[in-house]
GROMACS .gro file of N, CA and C in nm:
model
  489
    1MET      N    1  12.078   9.107   8.518
    1MET     CA    2  12.053   9.104   8.649
    1MET      C    3  12.023   8.944   8.712
    2GLY      N    4  12.042   8.882   8.757
    2GLY     CA    5  11.979   8.808   8.786
    2GLY      C    6  11.976   8.773   8.938
    3ARG      N    7  11.896   8.684   9.021
    3ARG     CA    8  11.881   8.649   9.098
    3ARG      C    9  12.043   8.604   9.192
    4LYS      N   10  12.090   8.750   9.255
    4LYS     CA   11  12.143   8.752   9.289
    4LYS      C   12  12.163   8.748   9.516
    5ARG      N   13  12.203   8.653   9.574
    5ARG     CA   14  12.166   8.696   9.735
    5ARG      C   15  12.318   8.684   9.836
    6ASP      N   16  12.229   8.779   9.894
    6ASP     CA   17  12.435   8.757   9.998
    6ASP      C   18  12.351   8.639  10.123
    7ALA      N   19  12.418   8.620  10.218
    7ALA     CA   20  12.374   8.493  10.349
    7ALA      C   21  12.294   8.631  10.413
    8GLY      N   22  12.219   8.528  10.486
    8GLY     CA   23  12.102   8.585  10.546
    8GLY      C   24  11.996   8.727  10.444
    9GLY      N   25  11.985   8.671  10.373
    9GLY     CA   26  11.942   8.770  10.265
    9GLY      C   27  11.787   8.756  10.277
   10ALA      N   28  11.744   8.641  10.266
   10ALA     CA   29  11.600   8.605  10.257
   10ALA      C   30  11.523   8.664  10.314
   11THR      N   31  11.401   8.747  10.323
   11THR     CA   32  11.340   8.856  10.372
   11THR      C   33  11.207   8.775  10.300
   12PRO      N   34  11.085   8.886  10.339
   12PRO     CA   35  10.964   8.855  10.301
   12PRO      C   36  10.975   8.900  10.166
   13ALA      N   37  10.976   9.030  10.121
   13ALA     CA   38  11.036   9.083  10.010
   13ALA      C   39  11.112   9.022   9.944
   14THR      N   40  11.248   8.956   9.956
   14THR     CA   41  11.365   8.919   9.874
   14THR      C   42  11.249   8.755   9.827
   15VAL      N   43  11.148   8.737   9.921
   15VAL     CA   44  11.052   8.555   9.916
   15VAL      C   45  10.972   8.646   9.787
   16ALA      N   46  10.914   8.695   9.823
   16ALA     CA   47  10.780   8.747   9.680
   16ALA      C   48  10.884   8.779   9.583
   17ALA      N   49  10.946   8.814   9.563
   17ALA     CA   50  10.995   8.876   9.370
   17ALA      C   51  11.053   8.734   9.352
   18SER      N   52  11.147   8.610   9.458
   18SER     CA   53  11.151   8.515   9.436
   18SER      C   54  11.083   8.430   9.375
   19ARG      N   55  10.954   8.440   9.448
   19ARG     CA   56  10.812   8.357   9.388
   19ARG      C   57  10.751   8.406   9.266
   20ALA      N   58  10.744   8.550   9.276
   20ALA     CA   59  10.728   8.573   9.144
   20ALA      C   60  10.770   8.599   8.975
   21GLY      N   61  10.908   8.510   9.036
   21GLY     CA   62  11.027   8.461   8.934
   21GLY      C   63  11.072   8.652   8.833
   22VAL      N   64  11.076   8.732   8.893
   22VAL     CA   65  11.151   8.868   8.923
   22VAL      C   66  11.250   8.889   8.911
   23ALA      N   67  11.380   8.898   8.858
   23ALA     CA   68  11.517   8.871   8.828
   23ALA      C   69  11.560   9.052   8.901
   24PHE      N   70  11.648   9.039   9.025
   24PHE     CA   71  11.689   9.135   9.098
   24PHE      C   72  11.830   9.124   9.161
   25THR      N   73  11.913   9.196   9.178
   25THR     CA   74  12.056   9.209   9.276
   25THR      C   75  12.001   9.221   9.428
   26LEU      N   76  12.046   9.160   9.491
   26LEU     CA   77  12.027   9.210   9.633
   26LEU      C   78  12.182   9.344   9.693
   27HIS      N   79  12.152   9.386   9.751
   27HIS     CA   80  12.283   9.473   9.789
   27HIS      C   81  12.279   9.448   9.980
   28SER      N   82  12.386   9.474  10.043
   28SER     CA   83  12.383   9.460  10.197
   28SER      C   84  12.555   9.608  10.160
   29TYR      N   85  12.507   9.662  10.303
   29TYR     CA   86  12.610   9.765  10.367
   29TYR      C   87  12.544   9.747  10.485
   30GLU      N   88  12.701   9.832  10.547
   30GLU     CA   89  12.664   9.804  10.666
   30GLU      C   90  12.591   9.938  10.750
   31HIS      N   91  12.466   9.939  10.821
   31HIS     CA   92  12.371  10.008  10.824
   31HIS      C   93  12.473  10.127  10.953
   32ASP      N   94  12.456  10.246  10.942
   32ASP     CA   95  12.483  10.350  11.099
   32ASP      C   96  12.416  10.381  11.120
   33PRO      N   97  12.359  10.332  11.246
   33PRO     CA   98  12.210  10.404  11.328
   33PRO      C   99  12.188  10.499  11.363
   34ALA      N  100  12.367  10.614  11.355
   34ALA     CA  101  12.368  10.717  11.360
   34ALA      C  102  12.311  10.839  11.214
   35ALA      N  103  12.327  10.761  11.123
   35ALA     CA  104  12.269  10.804  10.978
   35ALA      C  105  12.129  10.904  11.031
   36ALA      N  106  12.149  10.985  10.942
   36ALA     CA  107  12.017  11.141  10.934
   36ALA      C  108  11.943  11.100  10.886
   37SER      N  109  11.945  11.051  10.732
   37SER     CA  110  11.851  10.980  10.619
   37SER      C  111  11.866  10.858  10.586
   38TRP      N  112  11.844  10.752  10.624
   38TRP     CA  113  11.818  10.619  10.585
   38TRP      C  114  11.859  10.585  10.389
   39GLY      N  115  11.784  10.653  10.347
   39GLY     CA  116  11.717  10.656  10.214
   39GLY      C  117  11.905  10.721  10.188
   40GLU      N  118  11.948  10.833  10.194
   40GLU     CA  119  12.076  10.865  10.134
   40GLU      C  120  12.170  10.806  10.230
   41GLU      N  121  12.175  10.713  10.245
   41GLU     CA  122  12.322  10.642  10.354
   41GLU      C  123  12.245  10.535  10.258
   42ALA      N  124  12.156  10.516  10.204
   42ALA     CA  125  12.146  10.385  10.092
   42ALA      C  126  12.209  10.411   9.949
   43ALA      N  127  12.177  10.568   9.946
   43ALA     CA  128  12.233  10.551   9.814
   43ALA      C  129  12.379  10.593   9.844
   44GLN      N  130  12.436  10.642   9.915
   44GLN     CA  131  12.570  10.718   9.952
   44GLN      C  132  12.668  10.513  10.002
   45ALA      N  133  12.636  10.472  10.031
   45ALA     CA  134  12.633  10.318  10.032
   45ALA      C  135  12.684  10.234   9.930
   46LEU      N  136  12.544  10.257   9.844
   46LEU     CA  137  12.549  10.191   9.706
   46LEU      C  138  12.637  10.267   9.606
   47GLY      N  139  12.669  10.398   9.551
   47GLY     CA  140  12.757  10.448   9.516
   47GLY      C  141  12.714  10.458   9.374
   48ALA      N  142  12.482  10.503   9.395
   48ALA     CA  143  12.364  10.499   9.350
   48ALA      C  144  12.304  10.635   9.312
   49ASP      N  145  12.254  10.692   9.195
   49ASP     CA  146  12.192  10.788   9.234
   49ASP      C  147  12.057  10.812   9.265
   50PRO      N  148  12.043  10.884   9.395
   50PRO     CA  149  11.939  10.858   9.459
   50PRO      C  150  11.811  10.905   9.434
   51ARG      N  151  11.794  10.947   9.294
   51ARG     CA  152  11.726  10.938   9.210
   51ARG      C  153  11.660  10.795   9.192
   52ARG      N  154  11.743  10.748   9.179
   52ARG     CA  155  11.715  10.601   9.136
   52ARG      C  156  11.703  10.533   9.288
   53VAL      N  157  11.698  10.539   9.407
   53VAL     CA  158  11.701  10.454   9.536
   53VAL      C  159  11.616  10.488   9.588
   54LEU      N  160  11.516  10.456   9.595
   54LEU     CA  161  11.378  10.459   9.628
   54LEU      C  162  11.327  10.448   9.773
   55LYS      N  163  11.241  10.531   9.864
   55LYS     CA  164  11.228  10.551   9.955
   55LYS      C  165  11.041  10.467   9.962
   56THR      N  166  11.015  10.383  10.082
   56THR     CA  167  10.879  10.359  10.099
   56THR      C  168  10.826  10.431  10.222
   57LEU      N  169  10.712  10.525  10.191
   57LEU     CA  170  10.617  10.585  10.275
   57LEU      C  171  10.493  10.513  10.318
   58VAL      N  172  10.513  10.516  10.447
   58VAL     CA  173  10.299  10.404  10.456
   58VAL      C  174  10.255  10.570  10.479
   59VAL      N  175  10.105  10.547  10.443
   59VAL     CA  176  10.013  10.730  10.440
   59VAL      C  177   9.901  10.652  10.429
   60SER      N  178   9.832  10.763  10.552
   60SER     CA  179   9.699  10.724  10.563
   60SER      C  180   9.617  10.826  10.443
   61VAL      N  181   9.532  10.745  10.367
   61VAL     CA  182   9.436  10.810  10.264
   61VAL      C  183   9.312  10.805  10.370
   62ASP      N  184   9.289  10.917  10.343
   62ASP     CA  185   9.136  10.942  10.392
   62ASP      C  186   9.088  10.845  10.495
   63GLY      N  187   9.203  10.811  10.587
   63GLY     CA  188   9.165  10.689  10.664
   63GLY      C  189   9.220  10.535  10.673
   64GLU      N  190   9.258  10.522  10.544
   64GLU     CA  191   9.286  10.362  10.508
   64GLU      C  192   9.477  10.421  10.457
   65PRO      N  193   9.536  10.312  10.506
   65PRO     CA  194   9.666  10.307  10.478
   65PRO      C  195   9.732  10.269  10.357
   66ALA      N  196   9.795  10.315  10.274
   66ALA     CA  197   9.837  10.340  10.185
   66ALA      C  198  10.033  10.313  10.185
   67VAL      N  199  10.066  10.317  10.035
   67VAL     CA  200  10.221  10.342  10.006
   67VAL      C  201  10.216  10.443   9.961
   68ALA      N  202  10.408  10.475   9.951
   68ALA     CA  203  10.391  10.586   9.819
   68ALA      C  204  10.574  10.520   9.837
   69VAL      N  205  10.577  10.549   9.744
   69VAL     CA  206  10.751  10.551   9.667
   69VAL      C  207  10.769  10.631   9.571
   70VAL      N  208  10.894  10.684   9.705
   70VAL     CA  209  10.995  10.806   9.589
   70VAL      C  210  11.102  10.809   9.601
   71PRO      N  211  11.164  10.862   9.525
   71PRO     CA  212  11.319  10.905   9.522
   71PRO      C  213  11.342  10.960   9.655
   72VAL      N  214  11.470  10.903   9.712
   72VAL     CA  215  11.523  10.979   9.849
   72VAL      C  216  11.553  11.117   9.806
   73SER      N  217  11.604  11.142   9.687
   73SER     CA  218  11.623  11.267   9.705
   73SER      C  219  11.536  11.395   9.650
   74SER      N  220  11.392  11.351   9.693
   74SER     CA  221  11.286  11.407   9.724
   74SER      C  222  11.237  11.386   9.820
   75SER      N  223  11.104  11.439   9.881
   75SER     CA  224  10.990  11.472   9.937
   75SER      C  225  10.840  11.428   9.883
   76LEU      N  226  10.785  11.378  10.004
   76LEU     CA  227  10.635  11.329   9.922
   76LEU      C  228  10.555  11.464   9.905
   77ALA      N  229  10.473  11.461   9.774
   77ALA     CA  230  10.337  11.547   9.795
   77ALA      C  231  10.260  11.523   9.869
   78LEU      N  232  10.182  11.513   9.929
   78LEU     CA  233  10.045  11.442  10.015
   78LEU      C  234   9.897  11.491   9.933
   79LYS      N  235   9.915  11.600   9.879
   79LYS     CA  236   9.793  11.567   9.794
   79LYS      C  237   9.766  11.529   9.676
   80ALA      N  238   9.933  11.552   9.633
   80ALA     CA  239   9.935  11.426   9.494
   80ALA      C  240   9.906  11.267   9.489
   81VAL      N  241   9.972  11.269   9.632
   81VAL     CA  242   9.932  11.071   9.658
   81VAL      C  243   9.800  11.066   9.734
   82ALA      N  244   9.730  11.123   9.779
   82ALA     CA  245   9.651  11.148   9.804
   82ALA      C  246   9.533  11.099   9.656
   83ALA      N  247   9.519  11.237   9.558
   83ALA     CA  248   9.488  11.207   9.419
   83ALA      C  249   9.496  11.101   9.378
   84ALA      N  250   9.561  11.014   9.355
   84ALA     CA  251   9.639  10.940   9.293
   84ALA      C  252   9.576  10.815   9.370
   85ALA      N  253   9.585  10.835   9.529
   85ALA     CA  254   9.548  10.665   9.518
   85ALA      C  255   9.377  10.683   9.584
   86GLY      N  256   9.347  10.769   9.495
   86GLY     CA  257   9.133  10.790   9.505
   86GLY      C  258   9.131  10.838   9.586
   87GLY      N  259   9.183  10.925   9.686
   87GLY     CA  260   9.122  10.976   9.819
   87GLY      C  261   9.124  11.120   9.794
   88LYS      N  262   9.125  11.249   9.891
   88LYS     CA  263   9.123  11.342   9.895
   88LYS      C  264   9.205  11.370   9.983
   89ARG      N  265   9.274  11.352  10.103
   89ARG     CA  266   9.312  11.353  10.164
   89ARG      C  267   9.421  11.246  10.240
   90ALA      N  268   9.575  11.296  10.251
   90ALA     CA  269   9.680  11.196  10.280
   90ALA      C  270   9.785  11.315  10.409
   91GLU      N  271   9.825  11.193  10.479
   91GLU     CA  272   9.871  11.214  10.581
   91GLU      C  273  10.005  11.078  10.637
   92LEU      N  274  10.105  11.160  10.634
   92LEU     CA  275  10.225  11.021  10.656
   92LEU      C  276  10.105  10.903  10.826
   93ALA      N  277  10.168  10.787  10.768
   93ALA     CA  278  10.109  10.739  10.904
   93ALA      C  279  10.232  10.737  11.011
   94ASP      N  280  10.167  10.675  11.154
   94ASP     CA  281  10.183  10.687  11.280
   94ASP      C  282  10.321  10.588  11.254
   95PRO      N  283  10.486  10.604  11.309
   95PRO     CA  284  10.546  10.484  11.261
   95PRO      C  285  10.531  10.370  11.306
   96ALA      N  286  10.419  10.362  11.433
   96ALA     CA  287  10.406  10.278  11.550
   96ALA      C  288  10.314  10.151  11.384
   97ALA      N  289  10.185  10.258  11.383
   97ALA     CA  290  10.133  10.173  11.283
   97ALA      C  291  10.190  10.161  11.161
   98ALA      N  292  10.262  10.203  11.087
   98ALA     CA  293  10.317  10.127  10.928
   98ALA      C  294  10.440  10.025  10.980
   99GLU      N  295  10.485  10.041  11.092
   99GLU     CA  296  10.527   9.873  11.096
   99GLU      C  297  10.446   9.818  11.146
  100ARG      N  298  10.342   9.790  11.247
  100ARG     CA  299  10.254   9.723  11.228
  100ARG      C  300  10.237   9.641  11.111
  101THR      N  301  10.120   9.724  11.031
  101THR     CA  302  10.050   9.715  10.899
  101THR      C  303  10.131   9.644  10.807
  102THR      N  304  10.307   9.726  10.771
  102THR     CA  305  10.344   9.624  10.675
  102THR      C  306  10.493   9.532  10.789
  103GLY      N  307  10.473   9.503  10.866
  103GLY     CA  308  10.572   9.381  10.920
  103GLY      C  309  10.691   9.433  10.896
  104TYR      N  310  10.760   9.562  10.881
  104TYR     CA  311  10.868   9.573  10.841
  104TYR      C  312  10.906   9.669  10.975
  105VAL      N  313  11.042   9.756  10.988
  105VAL     CA  314  11.078   9.812  11.086
  105VAL      C  315  11.117   9.922  10.991
  106LEU      N  316  11.083  10.073  11.049
  106LEU     CA  317  11.113  10.204  11.006
  106LEU      C  318  11.269  10.177  10.967
  107GLY      N  319  11.293  10.247  10.812
  107GLY     CA  320  11.401  10.250  10.759
  107GLY      C  321  11.405  10.091  10.696
  108GLY      N  322  11.330  10.018  10.713
  108GLY     CA  323  11.347   9.903  10.672
  108GLY      C  324  11.249   9.857  10.551
  109ILE      N  325  11.139   9.937  10.576
  109ILE     CA  326  11.002   9.898  10.482
  109ILE      C  327  11.047   9.889  10.358
  110SER      N  328  10.923   9.758  10.336
  110SER     CA  329  10.992   9.737  10.173
  110SER      C  330  10.851   9.741  10.117
  111PRO      N  331  10.849   9.830   9.983
  111PRO     CA  332  10.665   9.814   9.925
  111PRO      C  333  10.641   9.639   9.885
  112LEU      N  334  10.749   9.554   9.882
  112LEU     CA  335  10.736   9.402   9.846
  112LEU      C  336  10.724   9.306  10.014
  113GLY      N  337  10.610   9.260  10.003
  113GLY     CA  338  10.608   9.155  10.118
  113GLY      C  339  10.579   9.170  10.228
  114GLN      N  340  10.478   9.305  10.212
  114GLN     CA  341  10.443   9.340  10.333
  114GLN      C  342  10.349   9.242  10.402
  115ARG      N  343  10.333   9.294  10.534
  115ARG     CA  344  10.202   9.159  10.556
  115ARG      C  345  10.079   9.144  10.544
  116LYS      N  346  10.029   9.276  10.494
  116LYS     CA  347   9.917   9.322  10.398
  116LYS      C  348   9.921   9.373  10.333
  117ARG      N  349   9.859   9.327  10.181
  117ARG     CA  350   9.844   9.393  10.015
  117ARG      C  351   9.816   9.567  10.075
  118LEU      N  352   9.865   9.673  10.061
  118LEU     CA  353   9.823   9.824  10.089
  118LEU      C  354   9.814   9.884   9.930
  119ARG      N  355   9.723   9.974   9.891
  119ARG     CA  356   9.772  10.066   9.812
  119ARG      C  357   9.842  10.126   9.742
  120THR      N  358   9.907  10.095   9.619
  120THR     CA  359  10.077  10.150   9.655
  120THR      C  360  10.080  10.296   9.488
  121VAL      N  361  10.130  10.360   9.523
  121VAL     CA  362  10.188  10.480   9.413
  121VAL      C  363  10.337  10.424   9.423
  122VAL      N  364  10.369  10.487   9.350
  122VAL     CA  365  10.539  10.494   9.326
  122VAL      C  366  10.538  10.616   9.242
  123ASP      N  367  10.591  10.701   9.280
  123ASP     CA  368  10.618  10.810   9.165
  123ASP      C  369  10.726  10.785   9.040
  124ALA      N  370  10.643  10.861   8.984
  124ALA     CA  371  10.572  10.866   8.786
  124ALA      C  372  10.744  10.832   8.748
  125SER      N  373  10.837  10.906   8.832
  125SER     CA  374  11.023  10.922   8.757
  125SER      C  375  11.058  10.804   8.806
  126ALA      N  376  11.025  10.692   8.892
  126ALA     CA  377  11.082  10.556   8.836
  126ALA      C  378  11.084  10.496   8.788
  127ALA      N  379  10.940  10.564   8.638
  127ALA     CA  380  10.980  10.458   8.501
  127ALA      C  381  11.094  10.462   8.423
  128GLY      N  382  11.173  10.619   8.456
  128GLY     CA  383  11.278  10.656   8.365
  128GLY      C  384  11.414  10.570   8.397
  129HIS      N  385  11.451  10.464   8.463
  129HIS     CA  386  11.559  10.414   8.497
  129HIS      C  387  11.520  10.253   8.472
  130GLU      N  388  11.663  10.205   8.420
  130GLU     CA  389  11.650  10.099   8.369
  130GLU      C  390  11.608   9.969   8.508
  131THR      N  391  11.679  10.051   8.622
  131THR     CA  392  11.586   9.939   8.769
  131THR      C  393  11.639  10.088   8.863
  132VAL      N  394  11.602  10.037   8.934
  132VAL     CA  395  11.588  10.130   9.094
  132VAL      C  396  11.645  10.005   9.156
  133PHE      N  397  11.596  10.070   9.318
  133PHE     CA  398  11.652   9.999   9.407
  133PHE      C  399  11.505  10.070   9.566
  134VAL      N  400  11.457   9.960   9.621
  134VAL     CA  401  11.376   9.979   9.710
  134VAL      C  402  11.482   9.896   9.873
  135SER      N  403  11.419   9.887   9.927
  135SER     CA  404  11.423   9.849  10.057
  135SER      C  405  11.433   9.711  10.043
  136ALA      N  406  11.491   9.604  10.109
  136ALA     CA  407  11.507   9.457  10.124
  136ALA      C  408  11.433   9.418  10.207
  137GLY      N  409  11.380   9.513  10.285
  137GLY     CA  410  11.311   9.452  10.419
  137GLY      C  411  11.378   9.501  10.534
  138ARG      N  412  11.510   9.538  10.513
  138ARG     CA  413  11.568   9.569  10.683
  138ARG      C  414  11.667   9.671  10.631
  139ARG      N  415  11.719   9.706  10.795
  139ARG     CA  416  11.806   9.853  10.707
  139ARG      C  417  11.957   9.749  10.642
  140GLY      N  418  12.005   9.841  10.526
  140GLY     CA  419  12.095   9.766  10.545
  140GLY      C  420  12.118   9.694  10.462
  141LEU      N  421  11.960   9.701  10.345
  141LEU     CA  422  11.959   9.620  10.278
  141LEU      C  423  11.825   9.626  10.183
  142GLU      N  424  11.893   9.590  10.027
  142GLU     CA  425  11.828   9.743   9.905
  142GLU      C  426  11.830   9.617   9.788
  143ILE      N  427  11.689   9.594   9.756
  143ILE     CA  428  11.679   9.541   9.641
  143ILE      C  429  11.647   9.589   9.509
  144GLU      N  430  11.718   9.575   9.402
  144GLU     CA  431  11.781   9.628   9.327
  144GLU      C  432  11.698   9.555   9.173
  145LEU      N  433  11.554   9.595   9.112
  145LEU     CA  434  11.489   9.538   9.056
  145LEU      C  435  11.440   9.638   8.863
  146SER      N  436  11.401   9.619   8.842
  146SER     CA  437  11.319   9.701   8.648
  146SER      C  438  11.226   9.758   8.763
  147PRO      N  439  11.210   9.896   8.726
  147PRO     CA  440  11.054   9.977   8.848
  147PRO      C  441  10.951   9.878   8.736
  148ALA      N  442  10.938   9.806   8.617
  148ALA     CA  443  10.793   9.792   8.607
  148ALA      C  444  10.800   9.649   8.684
  149ASP      N  445  10.893   9.575   8.728
  149ASP     CA  446  10.824   9.409   8.812
  149ASP      C  447  10.832   9.502   8.989
  150LEU      N  448  10.842   9.618   8.985
  150LEU     CA  449  10.872   9.662   9.111
  150LEU      C  450  10.655   9.715   9.127
  151ILE      N  451  10.645   9.801   8.992
  151ILE     CA  452  10.518   9.822   8.973
  151ILE      C  453  10.393   9.626   8.956
  152ALA      N  454  10.451   9.612   8.906
  152ALA     CA  455  10.365   9.476   8.854
  152ALA      C  456  10.340   9.434   9.010
  153LEU      N  457  10.472   9.406   9.136
  153LEU     CA  458  10.457   9.300   9.248
  153LEU      C  459  10.375   9.383   9.339
  154THR      N  460  10.377   9.509   9.328
  154THR     CA  461  10.348   9.620   9.395
  154THR      C  462  10.137   9.650   9.401
  155SER      N  463  10.123   9.639   9.244
  155SER     CA  464   9.977   9.640   9.169
  155SER      C  465   9.957   9.775   9.184
  156ALA      N  466  10.087   9.830   9.157
  156ALA     CA  467  10.118  10.006   9.220
  156ALA      C  468  10.042  10.130   9.064
  157VAL      N  469  10.014  10.207   9.088
  157VAL     CA  470   9.996  10.283   9.025
  157VAL      C  471  10.071  10.388   9.013
  158THR      N  472  10.116  10.452   8.889
  158THR     CA  473  10.281  10.577   8.892
  158THR      C  474  10.171  10.685   8.918
  159ALA      N  475  10.262  10.737   8.949
  159ALA     CA  476  10.188  10.894   8.944
  159ALA      C  477  10.273  11.007   8.980
  160PRO      N  478  10.308  11.150   8.939
  160PRO     CA  479  10.399  11.213   9.042
  160PRO      C  480  10.368  11.251   9.182
  161ILE      N  481  10.434  11.174   9.259
  161ILE     CA  482  10.409  11.216   9.392
  161ILE      C  483  10.484  11.262   9.465
  162ALA      N  484  10.588  11.315   9.378
  162ALA     CA  485  10.713  11.341   9.436
  162ALA      C  486  10.740  11.488   9.450
  163ARG      N  487  10.809  11.600   9.494
  163ARG     CA  488  10.849  11.705   9.498
  163ARG      C  489  10.987  11.754   9.536
   0.00000   0.00000   0.00000
């Protein structure tokens, strides 16, 4: 896997990965605005195992924004992410607040290259794959990289936060 770009692929996420010298591959697909689940749409379009395609969820842990990264085939265990982030209570962030905090639109929120670095928790299952996919910063664009690079780039902790 090397640095592979397609036309118009530069986003804050890809810039962050490039600057860090991380090996990655960009994958683009035609996004359907009517898709019921953006993450499942990505997995199907890429022909990838949904356990390797990760969704980025912005949460509020004890009133502070944080990021949870879990497989699209799973849901987020709020108590588990709160504990992993060192808090007591977590809830999903308001969509407008998530966009404002990260600089990305819903369905295109990447854990990489966010406007402000947030505490990040990556589900422990990610480590079981050679590579994983996360949003590259817009709907219809995914970045494939190693779980170790994802964790390093986001300064994440790992914990079992998916159910």
